[in-house]
Short mmCIF file of C-alpha atoms in Angstrom, two decimals:
data_model
loop_
_atom_site.label_atom_id
_atom_site.label_comp_id
_atom_site.label_asym_id
_atom_site.label_seq_id
_atom_site.Cartn_x
_atom_site.Cartn_y
_atom_site.Cartn_z
CA ASP A 220 0.00 0.00 0.00
CA THR A 221 1.20 3.48 -0.84
CA ALA A 222 1.86 5.45 2.33
CA VAL A 223 1.38 8.94 0.89
CA SER A 224 -0.49 9.31 -2.38
CA GLN A 225 -1.26 12.30 -4.53
CA THR A 226 -3.73 12.73 -7.34
CA PRO A 227 -3.38 13.59 -10.10
CA LYS A 228 0.26 12.87 -10.95
CA TYR A 229 0.06 15.27 -13.87
CA LEU A 230 -2.21 18.26 -14.30
CA VAL A 231 -2.30 20.51 -17.33
CA THR A 232 -4.61 23.49 -17.21
CA GLN A 233 -5.06 27.01 -18.52
CA MET A 234 -4.35 30.29 -16.83
CA GLY A 235 -7.19 31.58 -14.72
CA ASN A 236 -8.60 28.17 -13.87
CA ASP A 237 -9.14 26.84 -10.36
CA LYS A 238 -7.72 23.40 -9.59
CA SER A 239 -7.11 21.06 -6.67
CA ILE A 240 -4.46 18.49 -5.90
CA LYS A 241 -5.40 15.77 -3.45
CA CYS A 242 -3.16 14.12 -0.88
CA GLU A 243 -3.91 11.14 1.32
CA GLN A 244 -1.77 9.33 3.86
CA ASN A 245 -2.55 5.98 5.44
CA LEU A 246 0.17 6.16 8.10
CA GLY A 247 -2.00 7.57 10.86
CA HIS A 248 0.16 10.69 10.97
CA ASP A 249 -1.15 13.87 12.51
CA THR A 250 0.87 16.37 10.46
CA MET A 251 0.81 16.93 6.72
CA TYR A 252 2.72 19.30 4.45
CA TRP A 253 2.75 20.80 0.99
CA TYR A 254 6.00 21.66 -0.75
CA LYS A 255 6.74 23.28 -4.10
CA GLN A 256 9.70 22.22 -6.22
CA ASP A 257 10.58 25.53 -7.75
CA SER A 258 12.05 26.37 -11.12
CA LYS A 259 15.56 26.19 -9.68
CA LYS A 260 14.77 22.60 -8.68
CA PHE A 261 14.76 23.29 -4.97
CA LEU A 262 12.08 22.30 -2.52
CA LYS A 263 10.29 24.97 -0.53
CA ILE A 264 7.66 24.43 2.10
CA MET A 265 4.27 26.00 1.55
CA PHE A 266 2.07 24.74 4.38
CA SER A 267 1.89 22.30 7.20
CA TYR A 268 -1.21 21.15 9.04
CA ASN A 269 -1.20 19.63 12.49
CA ASN A 270 -4.49 18.48 13.99
CA LYS A 271 -6.39 20.58 11.46
CA GLU A 272 -4.55 23.75 12.38
CA LEU A 273 -2.30 25.59 9.98
CA ILE A 274 1.17 25.69 11.49
CA ILE A 275 3.27 27.21 8.73
CA ASN A 276 2.29 29.52 5.95
CA GLU A 277 5.34 30.75 4.09
CA THR A 278 5.16 33.66 1.66
CA VAL A 279 2.63 31.85 -0.47
CA PRO A 280 -0.01 33.77 -2.45
CA ASN A 281 -3.46 33.55 -0.93
CA ARG A 282 -4.61 31.96 -4.17
CA PHE A 283 -3.25 28.79 -2.59
CA SER A 284 -5.27 27.29 0.21
CA PRO A 285 -4.83 23.96 1.98
CA LYS A 286 -7.96 22.14 3.04
CA SER A 287 -8.03 19.18 5.37
CA PRO A 288 -11.35 17.33 5.47
CA ASP A 289 -9.87 14.85 7.97
CA LYS A 290 -6.54 13.86 9.46
CA ALA A 291 -5.65 11.61 6.54
CA HIS A 292 -6.12 14.22 3.83
CA LEU A 293 -4.63 17.58 2.98
CA ASN A 294 -5.74 18.96 -0.35
CA LEU A 295 -4.21 21.93 -2.10
CA HIS A 296 -6.58 24.33 -3.82
CA ILE A 297 -5.27 26.87 -6.26
CA ASN A 298 -7.43 29.69 -7.60
CA SER A 299 -6.81 31.80 -10.69
CA LEU A 300 -3.82 29.79 -11.84
CA GLU A 301 -0.85 31.69 -13.23
CA LEU A 302 1.99 30.59 -15.48
CA GLY A 303 4.40 30.86 -12.56
CA ASP A 304 2.45 28.23 -10.66
CA SER A 305 3.84 25.59 -12.99
CA ALA A 306 5.94 23.32 -10.79
CA VAL A 307 6.01 19.96 -9.07
CA TYR A 308 4.08 19.92 -5.81
CA PHE A 309 4.87 17.39 -3.10
CA CYS A 310 2.74 16.31 -0.21
CA ALA A 311 4.30 14.81 2.91
CA SER A 312 3.23 13.60 6.32
CA SER A 313 4.83 12.98 9.70
CA GLN A 314 3.89 12.06 13.23
CA GLY A 315 4.33 15.33 15.02
CA LEU A 316 6.44 18.17 13.75
CA ALA A 317 9.66 16.34 14.66
CA GLY A 318 8.79 12.98 13.12
CA GLU A 319 10.45 11.98 9.88
CA GLN A 320 8.51 13.01 6.83
CA TYR A 321 7.18 10.63 4.23
CA PHE A 322 6.74 12.05 0.77
CA GLY A 323 4.20 11.50 -1.94
CA PRO A 324 5.28 10.99 -5.55
CA GLY A 325 4.69 14.59 -6.56
CA THR A 326 2.20 16.25 -8.91
CA ARG A 327 3.50 18.07 -11.95
CA LEU A 328 1.31 21.10 -12.61
CA THR A 329 1.62 22.80 -15.98
CA VAL A 330 -0.23 26.03 -16.57
CA THR A 331 -0.58 27.10 -20.20
CA GLY B 267 14.79 -1.58 -4.27
CA GLU B 268 14.82 1.96 -2.98
CA ASP B 269 15.96 4.67 -5.35
CA VAL B 270 17.70 6.70 -2.65
CA GLU B 271 18.99 4.90 0.45
CA GLN B 272 20.34 6.23 3.71
CA SER B 273 20.89 4.76 7.13
CA LEU B 274 18.13 5.74 9.52
CA PHE B 275 20.15 6.68 12.59
CA LEU B 276 23.54 8.15 13.47
CA SER B 277 24.90 9.04 16.90
CA VAL B 278 27.90 11.34 17.21
CA ARG B 279 29.61 13.00 20.15
CA GLU B 280 29.52 16.76 20.34
CA GLY B 281 32.63 18.20 18.73
CA ASP B 282 33.26 15.17 16.51
CA SER B 283 32.57 15.04 12.80
CA SER B 284 29.34 13.52 11.52
CA VAL B 285 29.24 11.70 8.22
CA ILE B 286 25.87 10.89 6.73
CA ASN B 287 25.92 8.60 3.72
CA CYS B 288 23.51 8.13 0.87
CA THR B 289 23.37 5.95 -2.22
CA TYR B 290 21.21 6.46 -5.26
CA THR B 291 20.44 4.51 -8.40
CA ASP B 292 19.57 7.06 -11.07
CA SER B 293 22.53 7.52 -13.39
CA SER B 294 20.84 10.54 -14.95
CA SER B 295 20.96 12.51 -11.69
CA THR B 296 21.79 16.14 -12.22
CA TYR B 297 21.36 17.70 -8.78
CA LEU B 298 21.94 16.01 -5.44
CA TYR B 299 20.72 17.64 -2.27
CA TRP B 300 20.91 17.52 1.46
CA TYR B 301 17.89 18.83 3.32
CA LYS B 302 17.60 19.32 7.05
CA GLN B 303 14.25 18.78 8.71
CA GLU B 304 13.64 21.42 11.33
CA PRO B 305 10.66 20.73 13.62
CA GLY B 306 7.94 23.17 12.73
CA ALA B 307 9.79 24.47 9.69
CA GLY B 308 9.70 21.52 7.33
CA LEU B 309 12.59 20.62 5.10
CA GLN B 310 15.16 23.34 4.62
CA LEU B 311 17.82 23.15 1.93
CA LEU B 312 21.20 22.64 3.57
CA THR B 313 23.41 22.26 0.53
CA TYR B 314 23.44 20.75 -2.93
CA ILE B 315 25.92 19.60 -5.52
CA PHE B 316 25.81 19.29 -9.28
CA SER B 317 26.53 15.84 -10.62
CA ASN B 318 29.60 17.11 -12.49
CA MET B 319 31.28 18.06 -9.19
CA ASP B 320 33.18 15.82 -6.78
CA MET B 321 33.16 17.99 -3.72
CA LYS B 322 31.57 21.08 -2.30
CA GLN B 323 32.48 22.78 0.95
CA ASP B 324 30.45 25.35 2.80
CA GLN B 325 31.74 26.31 6.27
CA ARG B 326 31.30 23.21 8.45
CA LEU B 327 29.64 21.21 5.68
CA THR B 328 31.44 19.11 3.10
CA VAL B 329 29.59 17.19 0.40
CA LEU B 330 31.42 14.41 -1.41
CA LEU B 331 30.06 12.78 -4.55
CA ASN B 332 31.33 9.54 -6.01
CA LYS B 333 29.42 9.38 -9.26
CA LYS B 334 30.86 6.02 -10.28
CA ASP B 335 29.56 4.37 -7.12
CA LYS B 336 26.49 6.66 -6.92
CA HIS B 337 27.45 7.57 -3.37
CA LEU B 338 26.85 10.93 -1.72
CA SER B 339 27.99 11.93 1.73
CA LEU B 340 27.55 14.91 4.02
CA ARG B 341 30.23 15.66 6.57
CA ILE B 342 29.46 18.07 9.39
CA ALA B 343 32.61 19.21 11.16
CA ASP B 344 32.60 20.04 14.89
CA THR B 345 29.07 18.70 15.38
CA GLN B 346 26.99 20.77 17.75
CA THR B 347 23.75 20.15 19.60
CA GLY B 348 21.93 22.37 17.11
CA ASP B 349 22.83 19.91 14.37
CA SER B 350 20.49 17.35 15.92
CA ALA B 351 17.86 16.80 13.22
CA ILE B 352 16.77 14.52 10.42
CA TYR B 353 18.80 14.86 7.23
CA PHE B 354 17.32 13.91 3.88
CA CYS B 355 19.33 13.00 0.84
CA ALA B 356 17.55 13.73 -2.44
CA GLU B 357 18.31 13.67 -6.11
CA ILE B 358 16.75 14.79 -9.33
CA GLY B 359 17.29 13.17 -12.67
CA VAL B 360 16.04 13.55 -16.21
CA ASN B 361 14.98 9.90 -16.22
CA ARG B 362 12.51 10.69 -13.48
CA ASP B 363 10.81 13.57 -15.21
CA ASP B 364 12.88 16.00 -13.10
CA LYS B 365 11.01 15.18 -9.89
CA ILE B 366 12.97 15.20 -6.67
CA ILE B 367 13.34 11.73 -5.15
CA PHE B 368 13.97 11.56 -1.39
CA GLY B 369 15.68 9.10 0.87
CA LYS B 370 13.94 8.21 4.11
CA GLY B 371 16.06 10.49 6.22
CA THR B 372 18.87 9.96 8.75
CA ARG B 373 18.20 11.00 12.30
CA LEU B 374 21.36 12.53 13.76
CA HIS B 375 21.63 12.28 17.53
CA ILE B 376 24.28 14.28 19.36
CA LEU B 377 25.81 12.70 22.44
CA PRO B 378 27.12 14.99 25.20
#
C-alpha cells in the first residue's frame, strides 16, 4: 500500500482556472505538508497542518489554500492559476512536527 | 529496491565530525541535495551539488560525490547540539521527469 499518495500525478490546465491536488496518507500521521519544487529545482515548504490547524504559511499567495477534510487528507486548492504556478508539488506527512517526513510521488502542474 | 537509500540513525559525540551517507540509483541525476528537517519548519535546503562536481564545501559542511559508485555523503565538522535533526538525501534526474526523489532520512543524535 502506498503510504502517501497524490492525485493527479500530472495536471495541465489554462491560466485563470481553479484546480485542486489531493493528498492522502494511510500512516495515521497527525501532520501533513505541501511543498513546491521551484524552477531552480529546490524544494520549498508552503504549508503544514497539524491536527487541522495551519502551522506554517510561508510567503505563499493567498490563491493557494490547503484544506483538510480529515486527518488523513490535505488537499491543495489553487485559484486563478498563473503561469508561474507551474511546478512539481509534493505532499508529505509525519507524526508530530519532529517525526520523519514521508513524501508523496509529486504532482506536476503545468499552466498554459 | 529503494531509489535513494540512507541509514536511519547516526549518533555522534559533540565536537566530533558527523558523516551521513547516501546511495542512489539514477545515473541521470543532475542535482543532489541535502535537506535538514527542522521541527515546525519543514525541510530546509542545507546544501546541494551538481553531478559534475566531486566535492563542495560550505563552512562546516562538506559534500562528497562519487558518481561512479552513486554515493553521496555529508560531513558536518565540529558537530553541535543544534545539528540534531533529520537529514534527507535527495536527487533529481532527467529519467525521473525531473522530480525530486527523497531518501527516508537519517536521524542525527548528538551525544554529550
